Amino acid sequence: MERFWYFLIPLALLIIAEALWPRRSRSLSRASRWPSAVLLLGSGLVLMRLLVPAGLVGISLLAEDANFGLFNWVPLPVWGVAILGYMIFDLAVWAQHVAMHRIDFLWRFHRVHHADPDFDVFTALRFHPGEMVISLAWKGAVVALLGVPAVFVLWYEVLLNVGAMFNHSNLKIPRGLDQWLRLGLVTPDMHRVHHSTDHVEANRNFGFLIPWWDRLFGVYQDQPVAGHTDMEIGQSRWRGASDQSIWALLAQPRFKP
Ligand SMILES: [Zn+2]
Ligand SMILES: [Zn+2]
């Protein structure tokens, strides 16, 4: 229950901040977008709960009981596990995101996130339940192989959720502050490049929390070519309000890339 507040409070604060300091005007009304994003998230969470009731934390406890996984074999100080675990886990999430774009079957599910013609905090909730299950299987494997302690799994999930809501927010952050934040964190201006309708730009900036992987693997782009207010966001298909209904979003993966 506590985790619900770690989600709800940042969400509420970001919605207020977006209203105070908006980056772009929206192409669709927020009312035509947010209910389906919330329903999509809700259905994904129910599906995940049915498949793996104890979630990632449960997987981590199982690994600990079985004395399985890197951190259970190699004793490290707590801060070492925290830092190394954070970095390896984030790299694994980055690699999964790249795979979601490169493999057609995976892209069909991830495309639902990209087919949002706007970019705000509700885009961060908009993932197809199929992608959420694929993501759970991948993260579960990483948690088990690493043997990350349950407390870190819990914190990493909270950070990832809050980080995703922040870096999708329609928030105007001064350029100097944005560049400074980018030393350690993926910012909205950095992730917005990834939501461009332009194919090249959509294959840049895959990071969710740590911004270094994109630089390291040569897929970093500082700013969109057309600028943040003029760039087109989303996919060239599925731009209308009717494409944003929960049923349209659930059915979207059936269309060929
Ligand atoms: Zn993506
Ligand atoms: Zn995104």
GROMACS .gro file of C-alpha atoms and ligand atoms in nm:
model
  259
    1MET     CA    1   0.000   0.000   0.000
    2GLU     CA    2   0.288   0.226   0.085
    3ARG     CA    3   0.415   0.184  -0.270
    4PHE     CA    4   0.090   0.326  -0.401
    5TRP     CA    5   0.176   0.661  -0.239
    6TYR     CA    6   0.525   0.657  -0.391
    7PHE     CA    7   0.341   0.644  -0.722
    8LEU     CA    8   0.047   0.874  -0.651
    9ILE     CA    9   0.232   1.165  -0.485
   10PRO     CA   10   0.495   1.212  -0.763
   11LEU     CA   11   0.215   1.173  -1.021
   12ALA     CA   12   0.008   1.449  -0.857
   13LEU     CA   13   0.312   1.679  -0.817
   14LEU     CA   14   0.413   1.631  -1.181
   15ILE     CA   15   0.058   1.701  -1.305
   16ILE     CA   16   0.065   2.030  -1.110
   17ALA     CA   17   0.415   2.115  -1.239
   18GLU     CA   18   0.308   2.041  -1.599
   19ALA     CA   19   0.016   2.282  -1.557
   20LEU     CA   20   0.246   2.553  -1.416
   21TRP     CA   21   0.542   2.513  -1.656
   22PRO     CA   22   0.424   2.337  -1.974
   23ARG     CA   23   0.677   2.256  -2.249
   24ARG     CA   24   0.435   2.207  -2.542
   25SER     CA   25   0.066   2.247  -2.612
   26ARG     CA   26  -0.111   1.912  -2.652
   27SER     CA   27  -0.250   1.788  -2.986
   28LEU     CA   28  -0.530   1.588  -2.818
   29SER     CA   29  -0.728   1.677  -2.507
   30ARG     CA   30  -0.596   1.520  -2.190
   31ALA     CA   31  -0.946   1.377  -2.126
   32SER     CA   32  -0.916   1.165  -2.443
   33ARG     CA   33  -0.586   1.017  -2.328
   34TRP     CA   34  -0.555   0.969  -1.954
   35PRO     CA   35  -0.842   0.723  -1.884
   36SER     CA   36  -0.709   0.466  -2.133
   37ALA     CA   37  -0.351   0.507  -2.002
   38VAL     CA   38  -0.470   0.440  -1.646
   39LEU     CA   39  -0.687   0.145  -1.758
   40LEU     CA   40  -0.397  -0.001  -1.957
   41LEU     CA   41  -0.169   0.023  -1.654
   42GLY     CA   42  -0.439  -0.127  -1.429
   43SER     CA   43  -0.501  -0.423  -1.659
   44GLY     CA   44  -0.125  -0.485  -1.688
   45LEU     CA   45  -0.084  -0.479  -1.309
   46VAL     CA   46  -0.373  -0.726  -1.261
   47LEU     CA   47  -0.225  -0.959  -1.526
   48MET     CA   48   0.120  -0.944  -1.365
   49ARG     CA   49  -0.029  -1.011  -1.021
   50LEU     CA   50  -0.208  -1.319  -1.159
   51LEU     CA   51   0.105  -1.454  -1.328
   52VAL     CA   52   0.362  -1.377  -1.057
   53PRO     CA   53   0.169  -1.296  -0.737
   54ALA     CA   54   0.478  -1.209  -0.531
   55GLY     CA   55   0.630  -0.993  -0.807
   56LEU     CA   56   1.000  -0.910  -0.842
   57VAL     CA   57   1.043  -0.889  -0.465
   58GLY     CA   58   0.918  -1.249  -0.438
   59ILE     CA   59   1.170  -1.361  -0.701
   60SER     CA   60   1.448  -1.187  -0.510
   61LEU     CA   61   1.344  -1.363  -0.184
   62LEU     CA   62   1.340  -1.701  -0.362
   63ALA     CA   63   1.694  -1.640  -0.496
   64GLU     CA   64   1.808  -1.544  -0.146
   65ASP     CA   65   1.656  -1.861   0.006
   66ALA     CA   66   1.825  -2.076  -0.259
   67ASN     CA   67   2.151  -1.882  -0.216
   68PHE     CA   68   2.141  -1.813  -0.588
   69GLY     CA   69   2.271  -1.518  -0.790
   70LEU     CA   70   2.587  -1.307  -0.816
   71PHE     CA   71   2.541  -1.101  -0.499
   72ASN     CA   72   2.464  -1.415  -0.297
   73TRP     CA   73   2.786  -1.578  -0.420
   74VAL     CA   74   3.021  -1.279  -0.408
   75PRO     CA   75   2.998  -1.097  -0.075
   76LEU     CA   76   3.008  -0.721  -0.124
   77PRO     CA   77   2.949  -0.433   0.119
   78VAL     CA   78   2.590  -0.304   0.117
   79TRP     CA   79   2.684   0.015  -0.072
   80GLY     CA   80   2.863  -0.197  -0.334
   81VAL     CA   81   2.552  -0.409  -0.389
   82ALA     CA   82   2.335  -0.093  -0.404
   83ILE     CA   83   2.552   0.090  -0.661
   84LEU     CA   84   2.648  -0.211  -0.873
   85GLY     CA   85   2.294  -0.351  -0.859
   86TYR     CA   86   2.148  -0.014  -0.963
   87MET     CA   87   2.386   0.015  -1.259
   88ILE     CA   88   2.353  -0.343  -1.387
   89PHE     CA   89   1.976  -0.341  -1.344
   90ASP     CA   90   1.943  -0.009  -1.528
   91LEU     CA   91   2.166  -0.136  -1.810
   92ALA     CA   92   1.944  -0.445  -1.838
   93VAL     CA   93   1.633  -0.224  -1.863
   94TRP     CA   94   1.811  -0.013  -2.129
   95ALA     CA   95   1.901  -0.327  -2.329
   96GLN     CA   96   1.542  -0.451  -2.306
   97HIS     CA   97   1.420  -0.116  -2.441
   98VAL     CA   98   1.657  -0.141  -2.739
   99ALA     CA   99   1.530  -0.497  -2.807
  100MET     CA  100   1.170  -0.372  -2.793
  101HIS     CA  101   1.255  -0.143  -3.086
  102ARG     CA  102   1.468  -0.385  -3.288
  103ILE     CA  103   1.255  -0.705  -3.280
  104ASP     CA  104   0.926  -0.679  -3.472
  105PHE     CA  105   0.724  -0.898  -3.235
  106LEU     CA  106   0.832  -0.688  -2.935
  107TRP     CA  107   0.794  -0.357  -3.120
  108ARG     CA  108   0.422  -0.424  -3.180
  109PHE     CA  109   0.366  -0.411  -2.803
  110HIS     CA  110   0.608  -0.125  -2.730
  111ARG     CA  111   0.460   0.078  -3.019
  112VAL     CA  112   0.147   0.132  -2.806
  113HIS     CA  113   0.365   0.351  -2.579
  114HIS     CA  114   0.504   0.539  -2.880
  115ALA     CA  115   0.168   0.583  -3.057
  116ASP     CA  116   0.071   0.853  -2.806
  117PRO     CA  117   0.062   1.174  -3.014
  118ASP     CA  118   0.138   1.370  -2.697
  119PHE     CA  119   0.408   1.340  -2.436
  120ASP     CA  120   0.324   1.391  -2.070
  121VAL     CA  121   0.317   1.211  -1.738
  122PHE     CA  122   0.031   0.986  -1.860
  123THR     CA  123   0.249   0.860  -2.147
  124ALA     CA  124   0.467   0.705  -1.874
  125LEU     CA  125   0.171   0.486  -1.764
  126ARG     CA  126   0.081   0.381  -2.115
  127PHE     CA  127   0.236   0.039  -2.169
  128HIS     CA  128   0.056  -0.258  -2.324
  129PRO     CA  129  -0.006  -0.541  -2.071
  130GLY     CA  130   0.187  -0.769  -2.313
  131GLU     CA  131   0.494  -0.544  -2.277
  132MET     CA  132   0.451  -0.536  -1.899
  133VAL     CA  133   0.456  -0.918  -1.884
  134ILE     CA  134   0.760  -0.941  -2.116
  135SER     CA  135   0.930  -0.681  -1.900
  136LEU     CA  136   0.846  -0.872  -1.580
  137ALA     CA  137   0.996  -1.194  -1.722
  138TRP     CA  138   1.317  -1.014  -1.822
  139LYS     CA  139   1.353  -0.821  -1.495
  140GLY     CA  140   1.270  -1.139  -1.299
  141ALA     CA  141   1.556  -1.321  -1.474
  142VAL     CA  142   1.795  -1.032  -1.400
  143VAL     CA  143   1.690  -1.016  -1.033
  144ALA     CA  144   1.743  -1.393  -0.996
  145LEU     CA  145   2.081  -1.397  -1.176
  146LEU     CA  146   2.208  -1.100  -0.977
  147GLY     CA  147   2.056  -1.212  -0.646
  148VAL     CA  148   1.962  -0.851  -0.568
  149PRO     CA  149   1.832  -0.817  -0.208
  150ALA     CA  150   1.456  -0.756  -0.190
  151VAL     CA  151   1.491  -0.409  -0.038
  152PHE     CA  152   1.693  -0.289  -0.338
  153VAL     CA  153   1.446  -0.444  -0.583
  154LEU     CA  154   1.169  -0.251  -0.411
  155TRP     CA  155   1.362   0.077  -0.427
  156TYR     CA  156   1.472   0.026  -0.784
  157GLU     CA  157   1.113  -0.028  -0.895
  158VAL     CA  158   1.003   0.290  -0.714
  159LEU     CA  159   1.291   0.486  -0.871
  160LEU     CA  160   1.214   0.348  -1.216
  161ASN     CA  161   0.846   0.445  -1.188
  162VAL     CA  162   0.916   0.794  -1.057
  163GLY     CA  163   1.199   0.839  -1.310
  164ALA     CA  164   0.969   0.735  -1.597
  165MET     CA  165   0.695   0.976  -1.484
  166PHE     CA  166   0.950   1.258  -1.455
  167ASN     CA  167   1.121   1.198  -1.791
  168HIS     CA  168   0.786   1.180  -1.975
  169SER     CA  169   0.647   1.495  -1.816
  170ASN     CA  170   0.549   1.793  -2.029
  171LEU     CA  171   0.773   2.009  -1.818
  172LYS     CA  172   0.974   2.309  -1.924
  173ILE     CA  173   1.311   2.289  -1.753
  174PRO     CA  174   1.565   2.568  -1.820
  175ARG     CA  175   1.841   2.449  -2.057
  176GLY     CA  176   2.121   2.498  -1.803
  177LEU     CA  177   1.941   2.297  -1.533
  178ASP     CA  178   1.846   2.029  -1.788
  179GLN     CA  179   2.211   1.985  -1.894
  180TRP     CA  180   2.321   1.966  -1.531
  181LEU     CA  181   2.051   1.708  -1.445
  182ARG     CA  182   2.151   1.504  -1.750
  183LEU     CA  183   2.484   1.425  -1.590
  184GLY     CA  184   2.304   1.171  -1.374
  185LEU     CA  185   1.942   1.146  -1.484
  186VAL     CA  186   1.736   1.112  -1.802
  187THR     CA  187   1.539   1.439  -1.833
  188PRO     CA  188   1.210   1.508  -2.021
  189ASP     CA  189   1.398   1.693  -2.299
  190MET     CA  190   1.630   1.393  -2.342
  191HIS     CA  191   1.353   1.131  -2.354
  192ARG     CA  192   1.124   1.345  -2.574
  193VAL     CA  193   1.373   1.298  -2.861
  194HIS     CA  194   1.296   0.924  -2.838
  195HIS     CA  195   0.922   0.990  -2.893
  196SER     CA  196   0.975   1.168  -3.226
  197THR     CA  197   0.783   1.045  -3.534
  198ASP     CA  198   1.122   1.058  -3.708
  199HIS     CA  199   1.263   0.703  -3.726
  200VAL     CA  200   1.623   0.807  -3.660
  201GLU     CA  201   1.532   1.014  -3.352
  202ALA     CA  202   1.300   0.738  -3.220
  203ASN     CA  203   1.606   0.511  -3.215
  204ARG     CA  204   1.800   0.744  -2.986
  205ASN     CA  205   1.797   0.797  -2.607
  206PHE     CA  206   1.667   0.461  -2.481
  207GLY     CA  207   1.761   0.534  -2.118
  208PHE     CA  208   1.505   0.557  -1.838
  209LEU     CA  209   1.716   0.655  -1.537
  210ILE     CA  210   2.091   0.661  -1.608
  211PRO     CA  211   2.170   0.874  -1.917
  212TRP     CA  212   2.519   0.729  -1.981
  213TRP     CA  213   2.431   0.408  -2.166
  214ASP     CA  214   2.309   0.598  -2.471
  215ARG     CA  215   2.634   0.796  -2.487
  216LEU     CA  216   2.842   0.484  -2.430
  217PHE     CA  217   2.671   0.287  -2.709
  218GLY     CA  218   2.657   0.580  -2.954
  219VAL     CA  219   2.279   0.634  -2.963
  220TYR     CA  220   2.264   0.964  -2.779
  221GLN     CA  221   2.103   1.273  -2.932
  222ASP     CA  222   2.111   1.596  -2.735
  223GLN     CA  223   1.809   1.775  -2.891
  224PRO     CA  224   1.544   1.702  -3.159
  225VAL     CA  225   1.628   1.850  -3.501
  226ALA     CA  226   1.295   2.037  -3.526
  227GLY     CA  227   1.317   2.169  -3.169
  228HIS     CA  228   1.105   2.066  -2.872
  229THR     CA  229   0.797   2.277  -2.950
  230ASP     CA  230   0.784   2.202  -3.326
  231MET     CA  231   0.888   1.834  -3.337
  232GLU     CA  232   0.613   1.584  -3.416
  233ILE     CA  233   0.552   1.324  -3.145
  234GLY     CA  234   0.411   0.972  -3.178
  235GLN     CA  235   0.361   0.748  -3.480
  236SER     CA  236   0.241   0.860  -3.821
  237ARG     CA  237  -0.053   0.618  -3.778
  238TRP     CA  238  -0.289   0.620  -3.479
  239ARG     CA  239  -0.301   0.994  -3.430
  240GLY     CA  240  -0.675   1.042  -3.375
  241ALA     CA  241  -0.872   1.054  -3.051
  242SER     CA  242  -1.047   0.724  -3.141
  243ASP     CA  243  -0.706   0.551  -3.164
  244GLN     CA  244  -0.654   0.626  -2.794
  245SER     CA  245  -0.945   0.423  -2.654
  246ILE     CA  246  -0.851   0.133  -2.428
  247TRP     CA  247  -0.983  -0.120  -2.684
  248ALA     CA  248  -0.790   0.037  -2.971
  249LEU     CA  249  -0.471   0.033  -2.763
  250LEU     CA  250  -0.518  -0.328  -2.650
  251ALA     CA  251  -0.578  -0.437  -3.011
  252GLN     CA  252  -0.300  -0.229  -3.169
  253PRO     CA  253  -0.025  -0.498  -3.163
  254ARG     CA  254  -0.218  -0.697  -3.425
  255PHE     CA  255  -0.118  -0.443  -3.692
  256LYS     CA  256   0.204  -0.514  -3.881
  257PRO     CA  257   0.492  -0.272  -3.820
  258ZN      ZN  258   1.086   0.323  -2.696
  259ZN      ZN  259   0.883   0.676  -2.343
   0.00000   0.00000   0.00000
